[in-house]
Amino acid sequence: MMRITLIALLLLCCSVCGLAQEVTDLPAESSRHYADAIDPSISDEFNSSRLDTQKWGRRNTGGASVADHSGDDSLIVMESEESDDHSSTQYVSVKATAKNGPVRTGGIVSRASGYYGFYVVRFRYRGLNSPEVIEKKTIWHPAVWSGKSDNIDDANRTTASDGYWLEIDFVEWETQTGGWSCDAPARLVDSKGVKRKVVTKGHGMEKAIMKDEVAIHDARWQTVGLEYSPDFLKLWQWKNGRWEYYNDRHVAFVEDDLRRPESKYTITTIGKKAAQPCFWLLGNVVSRYLVPAIESKTIKHTMEDMSFDIDYFRYYRHKSIQDADWKWEKQLPNGG
């Protein structure tokens, strides 16, 4: 634990190199539930000239636009820029392009998994604010999200195997609407024994949605926090030097119904069995339903190049699991 704390403090010290890393605390009402120091296993300030490949692998799933180009170093680039006050911001930039060849983009996946905790990401989009993109939408689907598998280096690691797990779409660009949202489409085994993904909306079973849409197309930096506690999911926004509650609705983890599991999956509730550890993915992809139109050249969405920039990604463990082990915690099969 001493070694983790020292490494985390070094990460925080690195953050003073520019105004980009201005968030160094958690919301006052929540902070007592989380570790004081960042967990370095999946946290990254992206302040190096090279991606930390001991911490991140290249995503090799998500269709041809990603899988066929997982070795293309021009799609994951470490960049920096100076502001008017001469402070420097360093970040990782995920590129997406359809010029001079096939549609290409990429993503990175954490080699270790996270669990309950407070997650913070500072990000921006470049290339989504032209009049054409706003009118016609874009083929790109940038996101910061989590899942049970990392699928890097052909290792196919997984954090859950019983059919119950939670995808958390922390920041996900909605191709149809033109803005990012925050939701949690869980996986479960329903009353008929069928493994299902909760994506439907309406009576019977719904996807939990914390934030409907944030229609910010320009290149401003945005900082948001996700509180993944044993009891609920909550979204926060860093604004004017403080944290503000950012949910459209409160999403709670509830006791499972063993006879009708699907009854506990609504727009505001998720069965506790689905709350599992997860790997984190930062990157881009082409929305799957658009692939046939792209291939047949009948696509109506724009295919303009864009960049998805992440300044930092931070993870503070929930105190209830501060000394716990789980699958691929610290990159080990049964935790560290």
Short mmCIF file of C-alpha atoms in Angstrom, two decimals:
data_model
loop_
_atom_site.label_atom_id
_atom_site.label_comp_id
_atom_site.label_asym_id
_atom_site.label_seq_id
_atom_site.Cartn_x
_atom_site.Cartn_y
_atom_site.Cartn_z
CA MET A 1 0.00 0.00 0.00
CA MET A 2 2.90 2.37 0.77
CA ARG A 3 4.28 1.85 -2.76
CA ILE A 4 0.88 2.56 -4.35
CA THR A 5 0.55 5.77 -2.34
CA LEU A 6 4.03 6.99 -3.35
CA ILE A 7 3.38 6.31 -7.03
CA ALA A 8 0.02 8.04 -6.82
CA LEU A 9 1.63 11.10 -5.24
CA LEU A 10 4.12 11.23 -8.11
CA LEU A 11 1.23 11.21 -10.56
CA LEU A 12 -0.34 14.12 -8.74
CA CYS A 13 2.95 16.02 -8.72
CA CYS A 14 3.16 15.61 -12.49
CA SER A 15 -0.19 17.33 -12.79
CA VAL A 16 1.19 20.74 -11.86
CA CYS A 17 3.00 21.08 -15.18
CA GLY A 18 0.01 22.88 -16.66
CA LEU A 19 -3.42 24.27 -15.92
CA ALA A 20 -4.96 21.32 -17.75
CA GLN A 21 -4.62 19.20 -14.61
CA GLU A 22 -6.48 21.50 -12.23
CA VAL A 23 -8.80 18.96 -10.55
CA THR A 24 -7.08 17.51 -7.49
CA ASP A 25 -9.99 16.72 -5.18
CA LEU A 26 -13.37 14.96 -5.15
CA PRO A 27 -16.85 16.29 -4.32
CA ALA A 28 -17.01 17.15 -0.62
CA GLU A 29 -20.12 15.07 -0.01
CA SER A 30 -18.55 11.98 -1.56
CA SER A 31 -14.84 12.20 -0.79
CA ARG A 32 -15.02 10.36 2.55
CA HIS A 33 -16.04 7.19 0.70
CA TYR A 34 -12.97 7.09 -1.55
CA ALA A 35 -9.22 6.72 -1.20
CA ASP A 36 -7.28 9.94 -0.86
CA ALA A 37 -4.74 8.91 -3.49
CA ILE A 38 -5.16 7.95 -7.12
CA ASP A 39 -4.87 4.24 -7.89
CA PRO A 40 -2.02 4.12 -10.44
CA SER A 41 -3.02 0.78 -11.94
CA ILE A 42 -5.37 2.42 -14.46
CA SER A 43 -4.85 6.14 -13.81
CA ASP A 44 -2.82 8.13 -16.31
CA GLU A 45 -1.98 11.82 -16.72
CA PHE A 46 -0.74 11.15 -20.29
CA ASN A 47 2.17 13.51 -19.71
CA SER A 48 4.81 11.30 -21.31
CA SER A 49 6.09 11.48 -24.86
CA ARG A 50 5.04 7.85 -25.29
CA LEU A 51 1.96 5.87 -24.34
CA ASP A 52 2.57 3.68 -21.29
CA THR A 53 2.19 0.27 -22.91
CA GLN A 54 2.68 -1.43 -19.55
CA LYS A 55 -0.63 0.14 -18.53
CA TRP A 56 -2.51 0.29 -21.85
CA GLY A 57 -2.93 -2.03 -24.83
CA ARG A 58 -4.39 -1.28 -28.26
CA ARG A 59 -8.00 -2.27 -28.76
CA ASN A 60 -8.40 -5.00 -31.37
CA THR A 61 -12.19 -5.37 -31.37
CA GLY A 62 -15.05 -3.16 -32.57
CA GLY A 63 -15.02 -3.90 -36.28
CA ALA A 64 -12.58 -3.39 -39.15
CA SER A 65 -12.12 0.34 -38.56
CA VAL A 66 -10.34 -0.49 -35.28
CA ALA A 67 -9.29 -4.15 -35.43
CA ASP A 68 -7.58 -3.89 -38.82
CA HIS A 69 -5.48 -0.91 -37.69
CA SER A 70 -4.49 -1.79 -34.12
CA GLY A 71 -0.83 -1.55 -35.11
CA ASP A 72 -1.10 1.88 -36.72
CA ASP A 73 0.80 4.28 -34.43
CA SER A 74 -0.54 7.34 -36.28
CA LEU A 75 -3.98 6.74 -34.73
CA ILE A 76 -2.89 6.99 -31.06
CA VAL A 77 -0.65 10.03 -30.64
CA MET A 78 0.83 11.79 -27.62
CA GLU A 79 0.44 15.55 -28.15
CA SER A 80 0.92 18.81 -26.30
CA GLU A 81 -0.05 22.44 -26.72
CA GLU A 82 0.53 25.75 -24.99
CA SER A 83 -2.20 28.09 -23.82
CA ASP A 84 -2.13 31.88 -23.84
CA ASP A 85 -0.47 31.96 -20.41
CA HIS A 86 2.30 29.65 -21.70
CA SER A 87 1.17 26.69 -19.59
CA SER A 88 1.42 23.34 -21.35
CA THR A 89 -1.19 20.61 -21.72
CA GLN A 90 -0.12 17.11 -22.65
CA TYR A 91 -2.65 14.49 -23.69
CA VAL A 92 -3.28 11.34 -25.72
CA SER A 93 -5.13 11.96 -28.99
CA VAL A 94 -7.18 9.26 -30.72
CA LYS A 95 -7.36 10.00 -34.43
CA ALA A 96 -10.17 9.05 -36.80
CA THR A 97 -9.87 9.40 -40.57
CA ALA A 98 -11.54 8.23 -43.77
CA LYS A 99 -9.11 9.99 -46.10
CA ASN A 100 -6.61 8.27 -48.38
CA GLY A 101 -7.85 4.75 -47.86
CA PRO A 102 -10.10 2.76 -45.52
CA VAL A 103 -11.95 4.16 -42.53
CA ARG A 104 -9.46 4.07 -39.65
CA THR A 105 -9.48 4.82 -35.94
CA GLY A 106 -8.35 3.23 -32.69
CA GLY A 107 -8.55 2.91 -28.95
CA ILE A 108 -6.63 1.90 -25.86
CA VAL A 109 -7.67 -0.55 -23.15
CA SER A 110 -6.48 -0.75 -19.54
CA ARG A 111 -4.43 -3.86 -18.80
CA ALA A 112 -5.72 -3.83 -15.22
CA SER A 113 -9.36 -3.72 -14.20
CA GLY A 114 -11.11 -1.27 -11.92
CA TYR A 115 -14.11 -1.67 -9.66
CA TYR A 116 -16.09 0.56 -7.32
CA GLY A 117 -14.57 4.01 -7.26
CA PHE A 118 -14.62 7.61 -8.39
CA TYR A 119 -13.42 8.04 -11.99
CA VAL A 120 -12.41 11.38 -13.51
CA VAL A 121 -11.75 12.14 -17.18
CA ARG A 122 -10.83 15.39 -18.92
CA PHE A 123 -11.50 15.26 -22.66
CA ARG A 124 -12.41 17.20 -25.76
CA TYR A 125 -13.51 16.63 -29.37
CA ARG A 126 -11.90 18.24 -32.38
CA GLY A 127 -13.65 18.01 -35.73
CA LEU A 128 -17.28 17.69 -34.63
CA ASN A 129 -18.31 21.34 -34.78
CA SER A 130 -18.56 22.06 -38.51
CA PRO A 131 -22.03 23.00 -39.83
CA GLU A 132 -22.06 19.84 -41.96
CA VAL A 133 -21.30 17.55 -39.02
CA ILE A 134 -23.91 19.24 -36.84
CA GLU A 135 -26.53 18.90 -39.60
CA LYS A 136 -25.73 15.43 -40.97
CA LYS A 137 -24.11 13.84 -37.87
CA THR A 138 -20.87 11.86 -38.00
CA ILE A 139 -19.93 8.24 -38.48
CA TRP A 140 -17.60 8.38 -35.47
CA HIS A 141 -18.46 7.09 -32.02
CA PRO A 142 -15.80 8.28 -29.51
CA ALA A 143 -16.23 7.08 -25.95
CA VAL A 144 -14.78 6.39 -22.53
CA TRP A 145 -16.44 3.19 -21.39
CA SER A 146 -15.96 -0.04 -19.48
CA GLY A 147 -16.59 -3.71 -20.11
CA LYS A 148 -15.74 -7.18 -18.83
CA SER A 149 -13.13 -7.96 -21.53
CA ASP A 150 -9.99 -6.25 -22.73
CA ASN A 151 -9.20 -8.44 -25.77
CA ILE A 152 -5.67 -7.13 -26.18
CA ASP A 153 -2.59 -9.10 -27.19
CA ASP A 154 -4.90 -12.08 -27.89
CA ALA A 155 -5.15 -12.63 -24.13
CA ASN A 156 -8.95 -12.29 -23.94
CA ARG A 157 -8.98 -11.43 -20.25
CA THR A 158 -12.38 -11.18 -18.59
CA THR A 159 -13.61 -9.96 -15.21
CA ALA A 160 -16.97 -11.77 -15.16
CA SER A 161 -18.10 -15.15 -16.44
CA ASP A 162 -21.62 -15.80 -15.14
CA GLY A 163 -23.57 -13.67 -17.63
CA TYR A 164 -23.96 -10.68 -15.30
CA TRP A 165 -21.79 -7.63 -15.84
CA LEU A 166 -22.05 -3.89 -16.35
CA GLU A 167 -21.00 -1.80 -19.32
CA ILE A 168 -20.62 1.78 -18.17
CA ASP A 169 -20.66 4.30 -20.99
CA PHE A 170 -19.05 7.10 -19.01
CA VAL A 171 -18.79 9.52 -21.97
CA GLU A 172 -20.29 8.18 -25.21
CA TRP A 173 -20.93 10.19 -28.36
CA GLU A 174 -24.45 9.50 -29.65
CA THR A 175 -24.22 9.32 -33.44
CA GLN A 176 -27.94 9.76 -33.99
CA THR A 177 -28.45 12.80 -31.78
CA GLY A 178 -25.11 14.58 -31.92
CA GLY A 179 -23.96 14.85 -28.32
CA TRP A 180 -22.47 12.68 -25.58
CA SER A 181 -24.42 10.79 -22.95
CA CYS A 182 -23.76 8.64 -19.88
CA ASP A 183 -25.56 5.33 -19.39
CA ALA A 184 -25.09 1.74 -18.22
CA PRO A 185 -26.44 -1.06 -20.44
CA ALA A 186 -26.14 -4.08 -18.14
CA ARG A 187 -25.92 -7.75 -19.10
CA LEU A 188 -28.00 -10.35 -17.32
CA VAL A 189 -29.54 -13.80 -17.56
CA ASP A 190 -33.31 -13.37 -17.81
CA SER A 191 -36.16 -15.51 -16.45
CA LYS A 192 -35.97 -17.76 -19.53
CA GLY A 193 -32.25 -18.37 -19.08
CA VAL A 194 -31.29 -16.12 -21.99
CA LYS A 195 -28.22 -13.89 -21.74
CA ARG A 196 -29.32 -10.36 -22.62
CA LYS A 197 -27.99 -6.84 -23.03
CA VAL A 198 -30.27 -4.17 -21.62
CA VAL A 199 -30.60 -1.69 -24.47
CA THR A 200 -34.35 -1.44 -24.95
CA LYS A 201 -36.39 1.50 -23.82
CA GLY A 202 -39.98 1.15 -22.63
CA HIS A 203 -41.96 -1.07 -20.32
CA GLY A 204 -40.45 -4.35 -19.20
CA MET A 205 -36.74 -3.61 -19.32
CA GLU A 206 -34.77 -0.43 -19.87
CA LYS A 207 -31.18 0.72 -20.05
CA ALA A 208 -30.14 2.80 -17.05
CA ILE A 209 -29.37 6.35 -18.17
CA MET A 210 -27.63 8.89 -15.95
CA LYS A 211 -27.30 11.70 -18.53
CA ASP A 212 -29.41 11.95 -21.69
CA GLU A 213 -27.30 14.21 -23.89
CA VAL A 214 -24.71 16.97 -23.72
CA ALA A 215 -24.70 18.72 -27.09
CA ILE A 216 -21.21 20.22 -27.00
CA HIS A 217 -19.60 20.02 -30.44
CA ASP A 218 -16.78 22.52 -30.08
CA ALA A 219 -13.25 21.82 -28.89
CA ARG A 220 -13.58 22.99 -25.29
CA TRP A 221 -12.09 20.77 -22.58
CA GLN A 222 -14.70 19.06 -20.41
CA THR A 223 -14.07 17.40 -17.05
CA VAL A 224 -16.56 14.91 -15.65
CA GLY A 225 -16.56 12.47 -12.76
CA LEU A 226 -18.30 9.12 -12.42
CA GLU A 227 -19.17 7.82 -8.99
CA TYR A 228 -19.45 4.03 -9.20
CA SER A 229 -20.38 3.04 -5.66
CA PRO A 230 -21.88 -0.22 -4.32
CA ASP A 231 -25.21 1.62 -4.09
CA PHE A 232 -25.49 3.89 -7.13
CA LEU A 233 -24.04 5.49 -10.25
CA LYS A 234 -23.74 9.26 -10.23
CA LEU A 235 -22.29 11.73 -12.74
CA TRP A 236 -20.46 14.93 -11.77
CA GLN A 237 -19.14 17.93 -13.70
CA TRP A 238 -16.15 20.08 -12.79
CA LYS A 239 -17.26 23.66 -13.44
CA ASN A 240 -15.94 27.01 -12.23
CA GLY A 241 -13.50 25.38 -9.83
CA ARG A 242 -15.94 23.03 -8.12
CA TRP A 243 -17.83 19.79 -8.61
CA GLU A 244 -21.51 19.96 -9.55
CA TYR A 245 -24.05 17.14 -9.68
CA TYR A 246 -24.60 16.38 -13.39
CA ASN A 247 -27.14 13.55 -13.51
CA ASP A 248 -30.50 13.77 -15.24
CA ARG A 249 -31.60 10.90 -13.00
CA HIS A 250 -30.30 8.90 -10.04
CA VAL A 251 -29.43 5.27 -10.88
CA ALA A 252 -29.41 2.83 -7.95
CA PHE A 253 -28.18 -0.74 -7.55
CA VAL A 254 -31.03 -2.85 -6.15
CA GLU A 255 -31.48 -6.39 -4.86
CA ASP A 256 -31.98 -8.89 -7.66
CA ASP A 257 -35.26 -10.67 -8.37
CA LEU A 258 -34.32 -14.33 -8.74
CA ARG A 259 -37.59 -15.23 -10.50
CA ARG A 260 -37.70 -12.31 -12.91
CA PRO A 261 -34.21 -10.77 -13.04
CA GLU A 262 -35.15 -8.42 -15.88
CA SER A 263 -37.71 -6.66 -13.66
CA LYS A 264 -34.89 -4.91 -11.77
CA TYR A 265 -33.32 -3.37 -14.87
CA THR A 266 -34.99 -0.03 -15.51
CA ILE A 267 -33.93 3.46 -16.51
CA THR A 268 -33.12 4.16 -12.84
CA THR A 269 -32.25 0.72 -11.37
CA ILE A 270 -29.70 -2.05 -11.99
CA GLY A 271 -29.54 -5.45 -10.29
CA LYS A 272 -26.58 -5.72 -7.93
CA LYS A 273 -25.34 -8.93 -9.59
CA ALA A 274 -24.36 -6.87 -12.65
CA ALA A 275 -22.05 -4.61 -10.64
CA GLN A 276 -18.75 -6.26 -11.55
CA PRO A 277 -15.11 -5.16 -12.03
CA CYS A 278 -14.31 -3.86 -15.50
CA PHE A 279 -11.59 -2.89 -17.94
CA TRP A 280 -11.63 0.68 -19.28
CA LEU A 281 -11.58 1.60 -22.97
CA LEU A 282 -10.68 5.08 -24.27
CA GLY A 283 -11.07 5.56 -27.99
CA ASN A 284 -13.19 5.70 -31.09
CA VAL A 285 -15.03 3.38 -33.45
CA VAL A 286 -17.46 3.58 -36.38
CA SER A 287 -21.06 3.02 -35.33
CA ARG A 288 -21.79 -0.56 -36.42
CA TYR A 289 -25.11 0.14 -38.09
CA LEU A 290 -23.40 2.58 -40.47
CA VAL A 291 -20.86 0.09 -41.82
CA PRO A 292 -23.08 -1.29 -44.63
CA ALA A 293 -23.84 2.25 -45.86
CA ILE A 294 -20.15 3.13 -45.81
CA GLU A 295 -19.27 0.00 -47.78
CA SER A 296 -21.99 0.64 -50.35
CA LYS A 297 -21.09 4.35 -50.49
CA THR A 298 -24.64 5.39 -49.66
CA ILE A 299 -23.67 6.94 -46.33
CA LYS A 300 -25.45 10.19 -45.49
CA HIS A 301 -23.47 10.96 -42.34
CA THR A 302 -20.28 12.97 -42.67
CA MET A 303 -16.92 11.19 -42.65
CA GLU A 304 -14.78 14.19 -41.73
CA ASP A 305 -11.61 13.52 -39.72
CA MET A 306 -11.74 14.09 -35.97
CA SER A 307 -9.60 13.79 -32.84
CA PHE A 308 -10.73 12.58 -29.44
CA ASP A 309 -8.28 13.96 -26.85
CA ILE A 310 -7.94 12.70 -23.26
CA ASP A 311 -5.88 14.87 -20.91
CA TYR A 312 -6.11 12.48 -17.97
CA PHE A 313 -8.02 9.49 -16.62
CA ARG A 314 -8.04 8.98 -12.84
CA TYR A 315 -9.36 6.28 -10.56
CA TYR A 316 -9.90 6.58 -6.80
CA ARG A 317 -10.89 3.30 -5.15
CA HIS A 318 -14.01 3.07 -3.03
CA LYS A 319 -12.93 2.44 0.55
CA SER A 320 -15.04 -0.71 0.75
CA ILE A 321 -12.63 -2.39 -1.72
CA GLN A 322 -9.45 -0.50 -0.88
CA ASP A 323 -7.62 -3.71 0.07
CA ALA A 324 -9.73 -6.14 -1.96
CA ASP A 325 -8.69 -8.43 -4.80
CA TRP A 326 -10.68 -9.18 -7.96
CA LYS A 327 -9.99 -10.57 -11.42
CA TRP A 328 -7.18 -8.67 -13.16
CA GLU A 329 -6.88 -6.12 -10.37
CA LYS A 330 -3.24 -4.96 -10.71
CA GLN A 331 -3.09 -7.05 -13.92
CA LEU A 332 -3.17 -10.33 -12.00
CA PRO A 333 -5.73 -13.12 -12.70
CA ASN A 334 -7.03 -13.15 -9.13
CA GLY A 335 -6.01 -9.69 -8.07
CA GLY A 336 -2.94 -8.50 -6.24
#
